[in-house]
Coordinates of C-alpha atoms in Angstrom, one line a residue:
M29 CA 72.3 -22.1 59.4
F30 CA 75.2 -21.4 61.8
P31 CA 78.4 -19.8 60.6
K32 CA 81.4 -22.2 60.4
L33 CA 83.7 -21.8 63.3
S34 CA 86.7 -20.8 61.3
R35 CA 90.0 -19.6 62.9
E36 CA 88.9 -16.1 62.3
L37 CA 85.5 -16.6 64.1
V38 CA 87.2 -18.4 67.0
C39 CA 89.5 -15.4 67.5
I40 CA 86.5 -12.9 67.4
L41 CA 84.5 -15.0 69.8
S42 CA 87.5 -15.3 72.2
L43 CA 88.2 -11.6 72.1
S44 CA 84.5 -10.9 72.8
V45 CA 84.4 -13.1 75.8
C46 CA 87.6 -11.5 77.2
F47 CA 86.1 -8.1 76.9
M48 CA 82.7 -9.2 78.3
L49 CA 84.5 -10.4 81.5
L50 CA 86.7 -7.4 81.8
F51 CA 83.9 -4.8 81.3
A52 CA 81.4 -6.7 83.4
A53 CA 83.5 -5.4 86.3
D54 CA 84.5 -2.1 84.8
Y55 CA 81.1 -0.9 83.6
S56 CA 79.4 -2.0 86.8
M57 CA 82.0 -0.1 88.8
V58 CA 81.6 3.1 86.7
N59 CA 77.8 2.7 86.8
M60 CA 77.8 2.7 90.6
Q61 CA 80.9 4.8 91.2
K62 CA 79.1 8.1 92.1
I63 CA 76.8 6.2 94.5
V64 CA 79.8 4.4 96.1
V65 CA 81.8 7.5 96.5
S66 CA 78.8 9.4 98.0
S67 CA 78.1 6.6 100.5
I68 CA 81.8 6.5 101.6
A69 CA 81.5 10.2 102.3
D70 CA 78.4 9.6 104.3
D71 CA 80.3 7.2 106.6
N72 CA 83.5 9.3 106.6
P73 CA 82.9 13.1 106.5
G74 CA 86.7 13.7 105.9
F75 CA 86.6 11.7 102.6
E76 CA 86.7 14.1 99.7
V77 CA 86.6 12.4 96.3
E78 CA 84.5 13.7 93.4
G79 CA 83.4 10.6 91.4
Y80 CA 83.0 12.6 88.2
T81 CA 86.4 14.1 88.6
V82 CA 88.0 10.7 89.0
T83 CA 86.4 9.6 85.7
G84 CA 87.5 12.8 84.1
I85 CA 91.1 12.0 85.1
T86 CA 90.7 8.5 83.7
Y87 CA 89.7 9.7 80.3
T88 CA 92.4 12.4 80.3
M89 CA 95.1 9.8 80.8
F90 CA 93.3 7.6 78.3
A91 CA 93.4 10.3 75.6
I92 CA 97.2 11.0 76.3
T93 CA 98.1 7.3 76.3
L94 CA 96.3 6.6 73.0
W95 CA 99.1 8.5 71.1
F96 CA 101.5 5.8 72.3
G97 CA 99.0 2.9 72.3
P98 CA 99.5 1.8 68.6
Y99 CA 103.3 1.7 69.1
I100 CA 103.0 -0.4 72.3
N101 CA 100.7 -2.7 70.3
Y102 CA 103.3 -3.2 67.6
A103 CA 106.2 -3.4 70.0
V104 CA 104.8 -5.8 72.6
G105 CA 102.3 -7.7 70.6
T106 CA 98.5 -7.4 70.4
R107 CA 97.6 -10.2 72.8
L108 CA 100.2 -9.4 75.5
T109 CA 99.2 -5.7 75.3
M110 CA 95.6 -6.6 76.1
A111 CA 96.6 -8.9 78.9
I112 CA 98.8 -6.3 80.6
S113 CA 96.1 -3.7 80.2
A114 CA 93.6 -5.8 81.9
L115 CA 95.7 -5.6 85.1
G116 CA 95.2 -1.8 85.1
Y117 CA 91.5 -2.4 85.1
L118 CA 91.9 -4.8 88.1
F119 CA 93.7 -2.2 90.1
Y120 CA 91.0 0.4 89.3
V121 CA 88.2 -1.8 90.7
G122 CA 90.3 -2.9 93.7
S123 CA 91.1 0.7 94.6
Y124 CA 87.5 1.4 95.7
A125 CA 87.7 -1.4 98.3
M126 CA 90.5 0.5 100.0
E127 CA 88.2 3.6 100.4
T128 CA 91.1 6.0 100.5
E129 CA 91.4 9.1 98.3
W130 CA 94.9 8.4 97.0
A131 CA 94.0 4.8 96.0
I132 CA 90.9 5.9 94.1
Y133 CA 92.6 8.7 92.2
A134 CA 95.6 6.3 91.5
G135 CA 93.1 3.7 90.2
G136 CA 91.6 6.3 87.9
V137 CA 95.0 7.1 86.4
S138 CA 95.8 3.3 86.1
V139 CA 92.7 2.4 84.2
G140 CA 93.1 5.4 81.9
I141 CA 96.6 4.3 80.9
A142 CA 95.4 0.7 80.6
A143 CA 92.5 1.7 78.3
G144 CA 94.9 3.7 76.1
T145 CA 96.8 0.6 75.3
L146 CA 93.9 -1.8 75.3
W147 CA 91.6 -0.3 72.7
P148 CA 94.1 0.2 69.8
A149 CA 95.1 -3.4 70.3
Q150 CA 91.5 -4.5 70.3
G151 CA 90.7 -2.7 67.1
H152 CA 93.9 -4.1 65.5
Y153 CA 93.1 -7.7 66.5
M154 CA 89.5 -7.4 65.4
I155 CA 90.2 -5.9 62.0
E156 CA 93.2 -8.3 61.5
N157 CA 90.7 -11.2 62.0
S158 CA 88.1 -9.8 59.7
S159 CA 87.8 -9.5 55.9
P160 CA 85.8 -6.6 54.2
E161 CA 83.0 -9.1 53.8
T162 CA 82.9 -10.3 57.4
T163 CA 83.6 -7.0 59.2
P164 CA 79.9 -6.1 59.9
R165 CA 79.2 -9.6 61.2
N166 CA 82.3 -9.7 63.4
V167 CA 81.7 -6.2 64.8
G168 CA 78.1 -7.2 65.6
I169 CA 79.2 -10.4 67.3
F170 CA 81.8 -8.6 69.3
W171 CA 79.4 -5.8 70.3
F172 CA 76.7 -8.3 71.3
I173 CA 78.9 -10.3 73.6
F174 CA 80.9 -7.3 74.9
M175 CA 77.8 -5.3 75.8
S176 CA 76.3 -8.3 77.6
S177 CA 79.0 -7.5 80.2
N178 CA 76.7 -4.9 81.7
M179 CA 74.2 -7.6 82.5
L180 CA 76.5 -9.7 84.6
G181 CA 77.7 -7.0 87.0
N182 CA 74.5 -5.1 87.2
I183 CA 72.3 -8.0 88.1
F184 CA 74.4 -8.5 91.2
V185 CA 74.5 -4.8 92.0
Y186 CA 70.7 -4.7 91.7
F187 CA 70.2 -7.3 94.3
A188 CA 73.0 -5.9 96.5
F189 CA 71.3 -2.5 96.5
H190 CA 67.7 -3.8 96.6
G191 CA 65.6 -1.8 99.1
K192 CA 68.6 0.3 100.3
K193 CA 68.2 4.0 100.4
Y194 CA 71.8 4.4 101.6
I195 CA 74.6 2.0 100.9
G196 CA 76.7 0.8 103.9
Q197 CA 80.3 -0.3 103.9
T198 CA 79.5 -4.1 104.0
T199 CA 77.3 -3.8 100.9
R200 CA 79.8 -1.7 99.1
R201 CA 82.7 -4.1 99.7
T202 CA 80.7 -7.2 98.9
A203 CA 79.8 -5.7 95.5
I204 CA 83.4 -4.6 94.8
Y205 CA 85.0 -7.9 95.8
S206 CA 82.7 -9.7 93.5
L207 CA 83.8 -7.4 90.6
I208 CA 87.4 -8.0 91.5
V209 CA 86.8 -11.8 91.0
I210 CA 85.3 -11.2 87.6
N211 CA 88.1 -8.9 86.6
T212 CA 90.7 -11.5 87.6
L213 CA 89.0 -14.0 85.3
A214 CA 89.3 -11.5 82.5
V215 CA 93.1 -11.1 83.1
I216 CA 93.4 -14.9 82.9
S217 CA 91.3 -15.2 79.7
F218 CA 93.4 -12.6 77.9
M219 CA 96.5 -14.8 78.6
F220 CA 94.9 -17.6 76.6
L221 CA 93.6 -15.4 73.7
P222 CA 94.2 -17.3 70.4
K223 CA 96.9 -16.2 68.0
S224 CA 95.5 -14.1 65.2
A225 CA 94.3 -15.9 62.1
S226 CA 96.1 -13.3 59.9
T227 CA 99.6 -14.0 58.7
Q228 CA 100.4 -10.3 58.1
K229 CA 103.7 -9.3 59.5
V230 CA 103.9 -6.6 62.2
R231 CA 105.3 -3.4 60.7
D232 CA 108.6 -2.1 61.9
Y233 CA 107.2 1.1 63.5
G234 CA 109.0 3.2 66.0
P235 CA 107.1 5.6 68.3
I236 CA 107.8 8.7 66.2
K237 CA 106.8 6.9 63.0
T238 CA 103.6 5.6 64.6
M239 CA 102.6 9.1 65.8
R240 CA 103.4 10.5 62.3
Q241 CA 101.2 7.9 60.7
S242 CA 98.4 8.7 63.2
W243 CA 98.7 12.4 62.3
R244 CA 98.5 11.7 58.6
I245 CA 95.3 9.8 59.1
L246 CA 93.9 12.5 61.4
V247 CA 94.3 15.3 58.8
S248 CA 92.8 13.4 56.0
P249 CA 89.4 14.8 54.7
K250 CA 87.4 11.7 55.7
M251 CA 88.8 11.6 59.2
L252 CA 88.3 15.3 59.8
W253 CA 84.6 14.8 59.2
L254 CA 84.6 11.7 61.4
V255 CA 86.1 13.7 64.3
L256 CA 82.8 15.5 64.7
T257 CA 81.1 12.1 65.0
F258 CA 83.7 10.9 67.4
C259 CA 83.0 14.0 69.5
Y260 CA 79.4 13.2 69.8
T261 CA 80.1 9.5 70.7
G262 CA 82.3 10.8 73.6
L263 CA 79.5 13.0 75.0
Q264 CA 76.8 10.3 74.7
Q265 CA 79.1 7.6 76.2
A266 CA 79.9 9.8 79.2
F267 CA 76.2 10.4 79.6
W268 CA 75.0 6.8 79.5
N269 CA 78.1 5.2 81.1
G270 CA 78.5 7.4 84.1
I271 CA 76.0 10.2 84.4
Y272 CA 72.5 9.0 83.6
S273 CA 72.2 6.0 86.0
P274 CA 73.6 7.8 89.0
S275 CA 71.2 10.7 88.2
V276 CA 68.4 8.2 88.4
G277 CA 69.7 6.9 91.8
F278 CA 70.0 10.5 93.2
T279 CA 66.4 11.3 92.3
L280 CA 64.8 10.4 95.7
A281 CA 61.3 11.0 94.3
F282 CA 61.6 7.4 93.1
G283 CA 61.4 6.4 96.7
D284 CA 63.2 3.5 98.4
S285 CA 63.8 1.9 95.0
A286 CA 66.0 4.8 93.7
K287 CA 69.4 3.2 94.4
E288 CA 68.4 -0.2 93.0
L289 CA 67.2 1.5 89.9
V290 CA 70.9 2.3 89.2
A291 CA 71.6 -1.3 88.5
L292 CA 68.3 -1.9 86.8
S293 CA 69.2 1.0 84.5
G294 CA 72.4 -0.8 83.6
I295 CA 70.5 -4.0 82.8
F296 CA 68.1 -2.1 80.5
M297 CA 71.1 -0.5 78.8
T298 CA 72.4 -4.0 78.1
F299 CA 69.1 -4.9 76.5
G300 CA 69.4 -1.9 74.2
A301 CA 73.0 -2.5 73.3
V302 CA 72.4 -6.3 72.7
F303 CA 69.4 -5.6 70.5
G304 CA 71.4 -3.1 68.4
A305 CA 74.2 -5.7 68.0
L306 CA 71.7 -8.4 67.0
C307 CA 70.2 -6.2 64.3
L308 CA 73.7 -5.7 62.9
I309 CA 74.4 -9.5 62.9
V310 CA 71.1 -10.4 61.2
L311 CA 71.4 -7.6 58.7
S312 CA 75.2 -7.9 58.0
G313 CA 74.7 -9.2 54.5
W314 CA 72.3 -6.4 53.7
I315 CA 74.7 -3.8 55.1
R316 CA 77.5 -4.9 52.8
G317 CA 75.2 -4.7 49.8
H318 CA 73.3 -1.5 50.5
R319 CA 75.0 1.8 49.9
Y320 CA 73.1 3.7 52.6
A321 CA 72.9 0.9 55.2
R322 CA 75.5 2.4 57.6
R323 CA 73.9 5.8 57.4
M324 CA 70.5 4.3 58.2
F325 CA 71.9 2.6 61.3
V326 CA 73.5 5.8 62.5
L327 CA 70.3 7.7 61.8
A328 CA 68.3 5.1 63.9
G329 CA 70.8 5.4 66.7
C330 CA 70.8 9.2 66.8
T331 CA 67.0 9.2 66.7
A332 CA 66.7 6.7 69.6
Q333 CA 69.1 8.8 71.7
M334 CA 67.4 12.0 71.0
L335 CA 64.2 10.5 72.3
A336 CA 66.1 9.3 75.4
Y337 CA 67.4 12.8 76.0
L338 CA 63.8 14.2 75.8
I339 CA 62.6 11.6 78.3
S340 CA 65.5 12.4 80.6
Y341 CA 64.7 16.1 80.4
I342 CA 61.1 15.8 81.5
N343 CA 61.6 12.8 83.9
L344 CA 64.7 13.8 85.9
P345 CA 65.4 17.0 87.8
N346 CA 68.1 19.3 86.8
S347 CA 69.9 18.9 90.1
A348 CA 70.0 15.1 90.0
V349 CA 73.5 15.1 88.5
F350 CA 75.0 16.7 91.7
G351 CA 73.7 14.3 94.3
N352 CA 70.6 13.2 96.3
T353 CA 67.7 15.5 95.6
H354 CA 64.0 15.6 96.3
E355 CA 63.3 17.9 93.4
Q356 CA 61.2 17.0 90.4
S357 CA 61.4 17.9 86.7
L358 CA 58.4 18.5 84.4
I359 CA 56.6 15.4 85.6
T360 CA 56.6 13.1 88.6
P361 CA 59.5 10.8 88.0
S362 CA 58.5 7.5 86.4
A363 CA 60.7 4.4 86.7
K364 CA 59.3 3.0 83.5
L365 CA 60.3 6.1 81.6
A366 CA 63.7 6.0 83.2
M367 CA 64.3 2.4 82.1
T368 CA 63.0 3.2 78.6
A369 CA 65.5 6.0 78.3
S370 CA 68.3 3.6 79.4
L371 CA 67.3 1.1 76.7
L372 CA 67.2 3.8 74.0
L373 CA 70.6 5.3 75.0
C374 CA 72.5 2.1 74.6
F375 CA 70.6 0.9 71.5
G376 CA 71.7 4.2 69.9
D377 CA 75.3 3.7 71.2
S378 CA 75.4 0.2 69.7
C379 CA 74.2 1.5 66.3
L380 CA 76.8 4.3 66.3
S381 CA 79.8 2.4 67.6
T382 CA 79.4 -0.7 65.4
Q383 CA 79.1 1.5 62.2
I384 CA 82.2 3.5 63.1
Y385 CA 84.2 0.3 63.5
S386 CA 82.8 -0.9 60.2
L387 CA 83.8 2.3 58.5
I388 CA 87.3 2.1 60.0
G389 CA 87.6 -1.5 58.9
D390 CA 86.8 -0.5 55.3
F391 CA 88.8 2.7 54.9
Y392 CA 91.8 2.2 57.3
R393 CA 92.4 -1.5 57.2
E394 CA 96.2 -1.1 56.8
S395 CA 96.4 1.4 59.7
S396 CA 93.7 0.0 61.9
A397 CA 95.5 0.5 65.2
E398 CA 96.2 4.1 64.5
A399 CA 92.7 4.8 63.2
C400 CA 91.1 3.1 66.2
A401 CA 93.5 5.1 68.5
L402 CA 92.4 8.4 66.9
Y403 CA 88.7 7.4 67.3
K404 CA 89.3 6.6 71.0
F405 CA 91.5 9.7 71.5
V406 CA 88.8 12.1 70.3
K407 CA 86.1 10.2 72.1
G408 CA 88.2 10.1 75.3
V409 CA 88.8 13.8 75.3
L410 CA 85.1 14.6 75.0
V411 CA 84.3 12.0 77.7
A412 CA 86.8 13.7 80.0
V413 CA 85.4 17.1 79.3
S414 CA 81.9 15.9 80.0
F415 CA 82.8 14.5 83.4
Y416 CA 84.7 17.6 84.3
W417 CA 81.7 19.8 83.6
C418 CA 79.3 17.4 85.4
S419 CA 80.1 19.1 88.7
H420 CA 79.2 22.5 87.3
L421 CA 76.4 22.0 84.7
G422 CA 72.9 20.8 85.6
L423 CA 71.5 17.8 83.9
H424 CA 69.1 19.7 81.6
T425 CA 71.9 21.9 80.3
Q426 CA 74.0 18.9 79.5
L427 CA 71.1 17.3 77.7
V428 CA 70.7 20.3 75.4
I429 CA 74.4 20.3 74.5
I430 CA 74.4 16.5 73.8
A431 CA 71.3 16.8 71.7
V432 CA 72.8 19.5 69.5
M433 CA 75.9 17.4 69.0
A434 CA 73.8 14.4 68.0
V435 CA 72.6 16.4 65.0
V436 CA 76.1 17.5 64.1
G437 CA 77.8 14.1 64.7
G438 CA 75.1 12.3 62.7
A439 CA 75.4 14.7 59.7
A440 CA 79.2 14.4 59.8
F441 CA 79.0 10.6 59.6
F442 CA 76.8 10.9 56.5
V443 CA 79.4 13.0 54.8
A444 CA 82.3 10.8 55.8
D445 CA 80.5 7.6 54.6
R446 CA 80.1 9.0 51.0
P447 CA 82.4 7.5 48.3
S448 CA 85.7 9.4 48.3
D449 CA 88.0 10.8 45.8
V450 CA 90.7 8.8 44.2
S451 CA 93.2 9.1 47.1
H452 CA 90.9 7.3 49.5
P453 CA 89.2 3.9 49.6
V454 CA 85.8 3.6 47.9
R455 CA 83.1 1.1 48.6
K456 CA 81.7 -0.3 45.4
D457 CA 79.9 -3.6 44.9
N458 CA 81.0 -4.7 48.4
I459 CA 84.7 -4.2 47.5
V460 CA 87.0 -1.8 49.3
S461 CA 89.5 -0.3 46.8
T462 CA 92.4 1.9 47.6
S463 CA 94.5 3.8 45.2
S464 CA 98.2 3.2 45.1
N465 CA 99.0 6.6 46.4
G466 CA 96.5 6.6 49.3
Y467 CA 98.0 6.8 52.8
E468 CA 96.1 3.6 53.8
N469 CA 98.7 1.6 51.8
S470 CA 101.6 3.7 52.7
K471 CA 104.6 2.1 54.4
V472 CA 106.1 4.5 56.9

């Protein structure tokens, strides 16, 4: 009835809990960042920080660092890399308690660098502790526990912001200090992460060889198609992770509940993400046996998000992305519709992200750190671009762009998931095979 707690499963569960604690603080901070920055400016007119720009800087540093992330992972070790990276996230959350411009921008740089080393190590550790048969299950377990992180922080933020139209310093700092405590627990948990179940030796890679290997993967036909999918995942992540919820909070037509809806939106996002991960866990066996299963999950995810974009377009005003507004969109804003869109956004993200990891696990098992770094690099660049244009493009314009990319990204995934030619791995009868001359088995 229940899976045996093998060494592999213990490693996956431990990794999942570490990320749940770390991102309980990070996602909550990002979710309320624009609101916090705006409220600091209300108390201090000389304070000039643009929350979206800070996030854009974060993802710019993230994208740059990803080119060195795999090498750091091999040189320092997967577990130590993740533990050190968690400290960068701690500085980021703590910087908002200082309420100074230099600290907040420095925190954005810090977390960007930390993320660039964290995610390649996470992908390597996960794939290293998964076989082709257990990859869908393990990815589902990780995503289920990881995305539960949104629930922990946002429940607190919901009650902290309850009934408040404007957020004062005491409320801000209480919320931030609580997130600092959670982040500190994450740092400690990474220090006790179990040693990988795999006995595979770490390759003797230098920084140049690692970057060369990453480039070889990037220019492969399958990865070139996946880049389009990665671009869409970046745009949709920026939208749900830092644009949508603040836009709900800035829509003053919701009344006094507008600010508390920011946290409630995060909670409904968690419900959507967790439901998507549960579907993957329950259907993991079917996914391995069905040729079109991954594509069906991606189609379901893109469809759910397209519906969320439509709801957002008619429910939220175009100016909501810029700050507090009394304007309305096509209808009188509905909190129920806003929460429905939150749920659909993260259900779709869960479907997309889990299937991308599953595909990487099948086709790039021998170069998992590099493949995950490329995925996060492309995604990070598009997230940064999205946050940079946030200050200039209205919400409705952004929604149209993202919706078009949903179609392009979904179609590209369908092409990439097809059986490949002889130089690339092919999924047949639940077995991943790779030819002897494929770069997946190359030893640089």
